[in-house]
mmCIF file of C-alpha atoms in Angstrom:
data_model
loop_
_atom_site.group_PDB
_atom_site.id
_atom_site.type_symbol
_atom_site.label_atom_id
_atom_site.label_comp_id
_atom_site.label_asym_id
_atom_site.label_seq_id
_atom_site.Cartn_x
_atom_site.Cartn_y
_atom_site.Cartn_z
ATOM 1 C CA MET A 93 22.510 10.488 9.781
ATOM 2 C CA ASN A 94 22.790 7.758 12.409
ATOM 3 C CA ARG A 95 23.643 4.436 10.742
ATOM 4 C CA GLY A 96 21.626 2.474 13.282
ATOM 5 C CA LEU A 97 18.505 4.506 12.532
ATOM 6 C CA LYS A 98 18.917 3.795 8.829
ATOM 7 C CA ILE A 99 19.251 0.063 9.451
ATOM 8 C CA LEU A 100 16.188 0.132 11.703
ATOM 9 C CA SER A 101 14.127 2.013 9.093
ATOM 10 C CA VAL A 102 15.002 -0.478 6.341
ATOM 11 C CA ALA A 103 14.297 -3.438 8.624
ATOM 12 C CA SER A 104 10.951 -1.901 9.631
ATOM 13 C CA SER A 105 9.961 -1.319 6.002
ATOM 14 C CA ILE A 106 10.803 -4.906 5.050
ATOM 15 C CA VAL A 107 8.954 -6.358 8.043
ATOM 16 C CA MET A 108 5.895 -4.178 7.363
ATOM 17 C CA LEU A 109 5.797 -5.431 3.783
ATOM 18 C CA LEU A 110 6.035 -9.000 5.076
ATOM 19 C CA VAL A 111 3.138 -8.316 7.458
ATOM 20 C CA LEU A 112 0.981 -7.067 4.601
ATOM 21 C CA ILE A 113 1.887 -9.982 2.318
ATOM 22 C CA GLY A 114 1.463 -12.372 5.240
ATOM 23 C CA GLY A 115 -2.061 -11.087 5.800
ATOM 24 C CA ALA A 116 -2.867 -11.692 2.150
ATOM 25 C CA LEU A 117 -1.379 -15.196 2.478
ATOM 26 C CA VAL A 118 -3.546 -15.947 5.513
ATOM 27 C CA THR A 119 -6.678 -14.892 3.625
ATOM 28 C CA LYS A 120 -5.707 -16.677 0.408
ATOM 29 C CA THR A 121 -4.980 -19.972 2.170
ATOM 30 C CA GLY A 122 -7.963 -19.723 4.514
ATOM 31 C CA SER A 123 -5.664 -19.901 7.544
ATOM 32 C CA GLY A 124 -7.418 -17.223 9.589
ATOM 33 C CA MET A 125 -8.705 -19.832 12.021
ATOM 34 C CA GLY A 126 -5.399 -21.710 12.133
ATOM 35 C CA CYS A 127 -5.061 -20.800 15.802
ATOM 36 C CA GLY A 128 -8.763 -21.129 16.555
ATOM 37 C CA ARG A 129 -10.597 -18.329 18.384
ATOM 38 C CA SER A 130 -7.585 -17.683 20.589
ATOM 39 C CA TRP A 131 -5.574 -14.429 20.424
ATOM 40 C CA PRO A 132 -2.743 -13.553 20.872
ATOM 41 C CA LEU A 133 -2.010 -17.137 21.908
ATOM 42 C CA CYS A 134 -2.604 -20.032 19.513
ATOM 43 C CA HIS A 135 -5.249 -22.491 20.752
ATOM 44 C CA GLY A 136 -4.573 -21.038 24.209
ATOM 45 C CA GLN A 137 -0.864 -21.913 24.005
ATOM 46 C CA PHE A 138 2.268 -19.982 23.095
ATOM 47 C CA LEU A 139 3.444 -22.881 20.925
ATOM 48 C CA PRO A 140 0.873 -25.653 20.288
ATOM 49 C CA SER A 141 2.134 -29.219 20.234
ATOM 50 C CA GLU A 142 0.171 -30.144 17.117
ATOM 51 C CA ILE A 143 1.169 -27.997 14.171
ATOM 52 C CA ASN A 144 -0.398 -28.096 10.707
ATOM 53 C CA GLY A 145 -0.067 -25.883 7.640
ATOM 54 C CA GLU A 146 -2.853 -23.438 8.529
ATOM 55 C CA LEU A 147 -1.601 -23.041 12.087
ATOM 56 C CA LEU A 148 1.956 -22.438 10.886
ATOM 57 C CA ILE A 149 0.850 -19.702 8.460
ATOM 58 C CA GLU A 150 -1.357 -17.927 11.011
ATOM 59 C CA LEU A 151 1.191 -18.219 13.822
ATOM 60 C CA SER A 152 4.022 -16.964 11.587
ATOM 61 C CA HIS A 153 1.887 -13.986 10.589
ATOM 62 C CA ARG A 154 1.229 -13.169 14.230
ATOM 63 C CA LEU A 155 4.914 -13.423 15.123
ATOM 64 C CA VAL A 156 5.958 -11.144 12.254
ATOM 65 C CA SER A 157 3.165 -8.722 13.204
ATOM 66 C CA GLY A 158 4.436 -8.708 16.787
ATOM 67 C CA LEU A 159 7.956 -7.985 15.548
ATOM 68 C CA SER A 160 6.608 -5.125 13.415
ATOM 69 C CA VAL A 161 5.010 -3.508 16.484
ATOM 70 C CA ILE A 162 8.374 -3.499 18.273
ATOM 71 C CA LEU A 163 10.375 -2.244 15.277
ATOM 72 C CA VAL A 164 7.918 0.417 14.127
ATOM 73 C CA THR A 165 7.385 1.788 17.647
ATOM 74 C CA TRP A 166 11.146 1.927 18.116
ATOM 75 C CA LEU A 167 11.525 3.623 14.730
ATOM 76 C CA ALA A 168 8.792 6.173 15.505
ATOM 77 C CA ILE A 169 10.375 7.174 18.818
ATOM 78 C CA TRP A 170 13.932 7.308 17.470
ATOM 79 C CA SER A 171 13.035 9.249 14.315
ATOM 80 C CA TRP A 172 10.894 11.648 16.411
ATOM 81 C CA LYS A 173 13.977 12.438 18.517
ATOM 82 C CA LYS A 174 16.533 12.409 15.702
ATOM 83 C CA ILE A 175 14.747 14.137 12.792
ATOM 84 C CA GLY A 176 11.717 15.589 14.540
ATOM 85 C CA HIS A 177 12.643 18.979 13.057
ATOM 86 C CA VAL A 178 11.671 17.706 9.587
ATOM 87 C CA ARG A 179 8.068 18.780 9.080
ATOM 88 C CA GLU A 180 6.526 15.398 8.202
ATOM 89 C CA THR A 181 8.422 13.221 10.695
ATOM 90 C CA LYS A 182 6.129 13.431 13.716
ATOM 91 C CA PHE A 183 2.996 13.025 11.628
ATOM 92 C CA LEU A 184 4.368 9.953 9.841
ATOM 93 C CA ALA A 185 5.643 8.470 13.093
ATOM 94 C CA PHE A 186 2.173 8.822 14.600
ATOM 95 C CA LEU A 187 0.463 7.367 11.502
ATOM 96 C CA SER A 188 2.756 4.345 11.331
ATOM 97 C CA VAL A 189 2.097 3.374 14.960
ATOM 98 C CA PHE A 190 -1.602 4.300 14.998
ATOM 99 C CA PHE A 191 -2.526 2.310 11.892
ATOM 100 C CA LEU A 192 -0.356 -0.599 13.015
ATOM 101 C CA ILE A 193 -2.423 -0.772 16.213
ATOM 102 C CA VAL A 194 -5.699 -0.500 14.272
ATOM 103 C CA GLN A 195 -4.484 -3.255 11.942
ATOM 104 C CA ALA A 196 -3.686 -5.522 14.901
ATOM 105 C CA LEU A 197 -7.077 -4.855 16.506
ATOM 106 C CA LEU A 198 -8.907 -5.671 13.272
ATOM 107 C CA GLY A 199 -6.963 -8.915 12.984
ATOM 108 C CA ALA A 200 -7.649 -9.808 16.601
ATOM 109 C CA GLY A 201 -11.339 -8.969 16.210
ATOM 110 C CA ALA A 202 -11.622 -11.203 13.169
ATOM 111 C CA VAL A 203 -10.141 -14.118 15.108
ATOM 112 C CA ILE A 204 -12.098 -13.693 18.343
ATOM 113 C CA TRP A 205 -15.510 -12.620 17.056
ATOM 114 C CA GLY A 206 -15.353 -13.038 13.305
ATOM 115 C CA GLN A 207 -16.105 -10.109 11.025
ATOM 116 C CA ASP A 208 -17.987 -9.395 7.847
ATOM 117 C CA PRO A 209 -15.861 -9.456 4.665
ATOM 118 C CA VAL A 210 -16.862 -5.834 4.013
ATOM 119 C CA ILE A 211 -15.195 -4.829 7.289
ATOM 120 C CA MET A 212 -12.252 -7.189 6.917
ATOM 121 C CA ALA A 213 -11.423 -5.671 3.541
ATOM 122 C CA LEU A 214 -10.413 -2.580 5.499
ATOM 123 C CA HIS A 215 -7.661 -4.641 7.125
ATOM 124 C CA PHE A 216 -5.543 -4.591 3.967
ATOM 125 C CA GLY A 217 -6.183 -0.867 3.447
ATOM 126 C CA VAL A 218 -5.145 -0.046 7.012
ATOM 127 C CA SER A 219 -1.995 -2.128 6.549
ATOM 128 C CA LEU A 220 -1.280 -0.208 3.358
ATOM 129 C CA VAL A 221 -1.297 3.155 5.140
ATOM 130 C CA SER A 222 1.000 1.809 7.851
ATOM 131 C CA VAL A 223 3.448 0.431 5.271
ATOM 132 C CA ALA A 224 3.447 3.718 3.349
ATOM 133 C CA SER A 225 4.067 5.715 6.542
ATOM 134 C CA VAL A 226 7.089 3.610 7.457
ATOM 135 C CA PHE A 227 8.331 3.788 3.853
ATOM 136 C CA LEU A 228 8.144 7.602 3.859
ATOM 137 C CA LEU A 229 9.892 7.770 7.218
ATOM 138 C CA THR A 230 12.680 5.660 5.723
ATOM 139 C CA LEU A 231 13.028 8.071 2.797
ATOM 140 C CA LEU A 232 13.261 11.018 5.189
ATOM 141 C CA ILE A 233 15.887 9.249 7.285
ATOM 142 C CA PHE A 234 17.986 8.544 4.194
ATOM 143 C CA GLU A 235 17.498 12.187 3.086
ATOM 144 C CA VAL A 236 16.423 11.056 -0.365
ATOM 145 C CA ASP A 237 14.884 14.473 -1.015
ATOM 146 C CA LYS A 238 18.258 16.216 -0.883
ATOM 147 C CA LYS A 239 19.745 13.811 -3.407
ATOM 148 C CA PHE A 240 16.968 14.703 -5.843
ATOM 149 C CA ASP A 241 17.085 18.429 -4.974
ATOM 150 C CA ALA A 242 13.429 18.185 -3.978
ATOM 151 C CA GLU A 243 13.713 21.194 -1.670
ATOM 152 C CA SER A 244 13.348 23.477 -4.701
ATOM 153 C CA LEU A 245 10.630 21.390 -6.360
ATOM 154 C CA ILE A 246 7.475 23.299 -7.298
ATOM 155 C CA VAL A 247 4.441 21.348 -8.485
ATOM 156 C CA ASP A 248 1.668 23.294 -10.175
ATOM 157 C CA LYS A 249 -1.674 23.443 -8.379
ATOM 158 C CA ASN A 250 -3.568 21.325 -10.909
ATOM 159 C CA LEU A 251 -1.008 18.521 -10.760
ATOM 160 C CA ARG A 252 -1.038 18.614 -6.962
ATOM 161 C CA SER A 253 -4.820 18.204 -6.990
ATOM 162 C CA GLN A 254 -4.497 15.275 -9.397
ATOM 163 C CA ILE A 255 -1.918 13.575 -7.174
ATOM 164 C CA TYR A 256 -4.084 13.964 -4.077
ATOM 165 C CA ALA A 257 -7.177 12.700 -5.892
ATOM 166 C CA ILE A 258 -5.532 9.689 -7.514
ATOM 167 C CA SER A 259 -3.961 8.639 -4.201
ATOM 168 C CA ILE A 260 -7.403 8.614 -2.575
ATOM 169 C CA TYR A 261 -8.825 6.722 -5.540
ATOM 170 C CA CYS A 262 -5.971 4.199 -5.318
ATOM 171 C CA TYR A 263 -7.113 3.434 -1.782
ATOM 172 C CA ILE A 264 -10.656 2.845 -3.055
ATOM 173 C CA VAL A 265 -9.377 0.456 -5.728
ATOM 174 C CA VAL A 266 -7.345 -1.375 -3.106
ATOM 175 C CA TYR A 267 -10.470 -1.777 -0.992
ATOM 176 C CA THR A 268 -12.420 -3.269 -3.906
ATOM 177 C CA GLY A 269 -9.562 -5.715 -4.502
ATOM 178 C CA ALA A 270 -9.460 -6.693 -0.831
ATOM 179 C CA LEU A 271 -13.221 -7.182 -0.964
ATOM 180 C CA VAL A 272 -12.783 -9.620 -3.861
ATOM 181 C CA ARG A 273 -10.349 -11.594 -1.724
ATOM 182 C CA HIS A 274 -12.448 -11.610 1.449
ATOM 183 C CA LYS A 275 -15.658 -12.368 -0.467
ATOM 184 C CA LYS A 276 -13.762 -15.224 -2.156
ATOM 185 C CA ALA A 277 -14.887 -13.865 -5.512
ATOM 186 C CA HIS A 278 -11.589 -14.446 -7.359
ATOM 187 C CA LEU A 279 -13.119 -16.966 -9.738
ATOM 188 C CA ALA A 280 -16.606 -15.489 -9.965
ATOM 189 C CA CYS A 281 -15.611 -14.535 -13.524
ATOM 190 C CA LEU A 282 -13.471 -17.085 -15.351
ATOM 191 C CA ASP A 283 -12.677 -14.821 -18.323
ATOM 192 C CA PHE A 284 -10.663 -11.611 -18.613
ATOM 193 C CA PRO A 285 -11.145 -8.678 -19.107
ATOM 194 C CA PHE A 286 -14.894 -9.332 -19.189
ATOM 195 C CA CYS A 287 -16.726 -11.720 -16.922
ATOM 196 C CA ASP A 288 -17.757 -13.721 -19.989
ATOM 197 C CA ASN A 289 -15.865 -12.780 -23.152
ATOM 198 C CA SER A 290 -18.508 -14.467 -25.292
ATOM 199 C CA ALA A 291 -21.192 -12.173 -23.878
ATOM 200 C CA ILE A 292 -19.401 -8.840 -23.547
ATOM 201 C CA PHE A 293 -22.458 -6.705 -22.918
ATOM 202 C CA SER A 294 -24.097 -8.940 -20.326
ATOM 203 C CA LEU A 295 -24.395 -7.705 -16.740
ATOM 204 C CA PRO A 296 -23.100 -9.676 -13.738
ATOM 205 C CA SER A 297 -25.679 -12.206 -12.582
ATOM 206 C CA ASN A 298 -24.838 -12.535 -8.885
ATOM 207 C CA GLU A 299 -23.204 -10.756 -5.960
ATOM 208 C CA PHE A 300 -19.780 -12.321 -6.511
ATOM 209 C CA GLU A 301 -19.672 -11.321 -10.177
ATOM 210 C CA TRP A 302 -20.645 -7.756 -9.237
ATOM 211 C CA VAL A 303 -17.802 -7.625 -6.700
ATOM 212 C CA GLN A 304 -15.305 -8.983 -9.239
ATOM 213 C CA MET A 305 -16.406 -6.776 -12.126
ATOM 214 C CA GLY A 306 -16.743 -3.745 -9.864
ATOM 215 C CA HIS A 307 -13.082 -4.154 -8.959
ATOM 216 C CA ARG A 308 -12.061 -4.588 -12.592
ATOM 217 C CA PHE A 309 -13.938 -1.442 -13.649
ATOM 218 C CA ALA A 310 -12.411 0.577 -10.798
ATOM 219 C CA ALA A 311 -8.969 -0.803 -11.717
ATOM 220 C CA LEU A 312 -9.458 0.132 -15.382
ATOM 221 C CA LEU A 313 -10.185 3.749 -14.465
ATOM 222 C CA PHE A 314 -7.177 3.747 -12.161
ATOM 223 C CA PHE A 315 -4.936 2.297 -14.889
ATOM 224 C CA THR A 316 -6.030 4.947 -17.390
ATOM 225 C CA TRP A 317 -5.649 7.772 -14.885
ATOM 226 C CA ILE A 318 -2.133 6.679 -13.820
ATOM 227 C CA ILE A 319 -0.936 6.407 -17.425
ATOM 228 C CA ILE A 320 -2.284 9.855 -18.368
ATOM 229 C CA LEU A 321 -0.977 11.539 -15.210
ATOM 230 C CA SER A 322 2.443 9.877 -15.438
ATOM 231 C CA ALA A 323 2.766 10.821 -19.115
ATOM 232 C CA ARG A 324 2.018 14.418 -18.190
ATOM 233 C CA ILE A 325 4.668 14.412 -15.475
ATOM 234 C CA ILE A 326 7.262 12.882 -17.792
ATOM 235 C CA LYS A 327 6.499 15.464 -20.474
ATOM 236 C CA HIS A 328 6.494 18.594 -18.299
ATOM 237 C CA TYR A 329 8.827 17.653 -15.439
ATOM 238 C CA ARG A 330 11.530 15.679 -17.222
ATOM 239 C CA SER A 331 14.254 17.794 -15.602
ATOM 240 C CA LYS A 332 12.885 17.084 -12.110
ATOM 241 C CA ARG A 333 14.379 13.676 -11.420
ATOM 242 C CA VAL A 334 12.280 12.894 -8.381
ATOM 243 C CA LEU A 335 9.029 13.409 -10.306
ATOM 244 C CA PHE A 336 10.314 11.834 -13.509
ATOM 245 C CA TRP A 337 11.405 8.566 -11.890
ATOM 246 C CA SER A 338 8.312 8.428 -9.702
ATOM 247 C CA ALA A 339 6.195 8.653 -12.860
ATOM 248 C CA VAL A 340 8.260 5.970 -14.606
ATOM 249 C CA SER A 341 7.916 3.707 -11.563
ATOM 250 C CA ALA A 342 4.157 4.293 -11.504
ATOM 251 C CA ILE A 343 3.830 3.292 -15.169
ATOM 252 C CA VAL A 344 5.822 0.082 -14.669
ATOM 253 C CA LEU A 345 3.829 -0.875 -11.573
ATOM 254 C CA ILE A 346 0.424 -0.061 -13.073
ATOM 255 C CA ILE A 347 1.226 -2.265 -16.078
ATOM 256 C CA LEU A 348 2.284 -5.144 -13.818
ATOM 257 C CA GLN A 349 -0.885 -4.770 -11.749
ATOM 258 C CA PRO A 350 -3.511 -5.748 -14.386
ATOM 259 C CA LEU A 351 -1.151 -8.341 -15.866
ATOM 260 C CA SER A 352 -0.878 -10.075 -12.509
ATOM 261 C CA GLY A 353 -4.646 -9.647 -12.059
ATOM 262 C CA ALA A 354 -5.271 -11.413 -15.348
ATOM 263 C CA PHE A 355 -2.863 -14.215 -14.415
ATOM 264 C CA ILE A 356 -4.777 -14.713 -11.163
ATOM 265 C CA ILE A 357 -7.732 -15.721 -13.355
ATOM 266 C CA TYR A 358 -5.725 -17.719 -15.908
ATOM 267 C CA THR A 359 -3.803 -19.647 -13.225
ATOM 268 C CA ARG A 360 -6.976 -20.138 -11.182
ATOM 269 C CA VAL A 361 -5.691 -18.087 -8.257
ATOM 270 C CA ASN A 362 -2.077 -19.192 -8.090
ATOM 271 C CA LEU A 363 -0.691 -18.305 -4.658
ATOM 272 C CA TYR A 364 2.486 -16.580 -5.873
ATOM 273 C CA VAL A 365 0.671 -14.561 -8.528
ATOM 274 C CA THR A 366 -1.864 -13.400 -5.951
ATOM 275 C CA LEU A 367 0.872 -12.281 -3.567
ATOM 276 C CA ALA A 368 2.687 -10.497 -6.400
ATOM 277 C CA HIS A 369 -0.558 -8.679 -7.236
ATOM 278 C CA ALA A 370 -0.795 -7.424 -3.653
ATOM 279 C CA THR A 371 2.876 -6.431 -3.634
ATOM 280 C CA PHE A 372 2.667 -4.356 -6.830
ATOM 281 C CA ILE A 373 -0.241 -2.254 -5.557
ATOM 282 C CA THR A 374 1.510 -1.770 -2.222
ATOM 283 C CA VAL A 375 4.654 -0.398 -3.855
ATOM 284 C CA LEU A 376 2.554 1.779 -6.182
ATOM 285 C CA PHE A 377 0.663 3.228 -3.217
ATOM 286 C CA CYS A 378 4.008 4.027 -1.580
ATOM 287 C CA VAL A 379 5.142 5.862 -4.734
ATOM 288 C CA LEU A 380 1.907 7.863 -4.801
ATOM 289 C CA SER A 381 2.293 8.631 -1.094
ATOM 290 C CA TYR A 382 5.751 10.039 -1.775
ATOM 291 C CA LEU A 383 4.295 12.227 -4.526
ATOM 292 C CA VAL A 384 1.702 13.456 -2.014
ATOM 293 C CA LEU A 385 4.503 14.351 0.399
ATOM 294 C CA LEU A 386 6.379 16.267 -2.308
ATOM 295 C CA SER A 387 3.199 18.046 -3.389
ATOM 296 C CA SER A 388 2.457 19.118 0.171
ATOM 297 C CA ARG A 389 5.834 20.884 0.255
ATOM 298 C CA SER A 390 5.397 22.639 -3.049
ATOM 299 C CA LYS A 391 3.718 25.806 -1.771
ATOM 300 C CA LYS A 392 6.395 26.267 0.900
ATOM 301 C CA ASN A 393 9.133 25.783 -1.715
ATOM 302 C CA GLU A 394 7.485 28.351 -3.959
ATOM 303 C CA ILE A 395 7.399 30.933 -1.154
ATOM 304 C CA ASN A 396 11.064 30.263 -0.286
ATOM 305 C CA ASN A 397 12.110 30.589 -3.925
ATOM 306 C CA ASN A 398 10.250 33.913 -4.252
ATOM 307 C CA LYS A 399 12.050 35.198 -1.169
ATOM 308 C CA LYS A 400 15.396 34.247 -2.669
ATOM 309 C CA ILE A 401 14.568 36.027 -5.907
ATOM 310 C CA ALA A 402 13.398 39.124 -4.043
#
């Protein structure tokens, strides 16, 4: 495989992750209006003369986002030409560019017109899909599947359905978390795991508490589901390294996720903890996306194996 394409894919993946984390940083620090209502320029200038912290964060995010557009578009075109024969390549190339454009338009719309937090929460979810698409393209370029002998991997129908369902649910949980951030409901509940540990059975009393506790409940279901599904994979597919290590990775990440969520409360929304929380769920979504890709190939692998036996 072309060495330059590999370098480009890694660089694109890193930059896309930085874009996603940068977006979370902009929201967390309230720097969305750091460049005023001007886009793509900052206060109508390419480089304003007066620079403060909020402007620097917003401008840096825009510059990294601009770089991501160049790298990802370049990656999509090059991978389309180089490994377009691989079934998922063209689809992933399209997704990575399409959702990157949607992400940029949402960001621009928020700056120029302002948007409701319910809509802006989609911004993180759209970024997540774009990151996952680039990540999967990178795996295809590095031919990771061949190293794990994934071409012969057969996943039973029930497990495939579970993987598809939990990936969709992960996206829902991500949305509820982004809504907490955009609604500024981080500290609506100052205890963990309940909103008020001294009154466990009390219901949330306002909109912000409902948003916070709704996210925690959705995250609890997600945590339980990931642990059960991963344990099943480890038990029944131990010999399949690609599934085994994906399940192990999912368990580690899903444990780190609520821990970092709890520390967000205990540290009163520490910046680094908040960014780590966003990073863990991003990597977990990428792992689940890879499992979706493997599951989508399973039926084809089963047919090919039957032909070989016959």
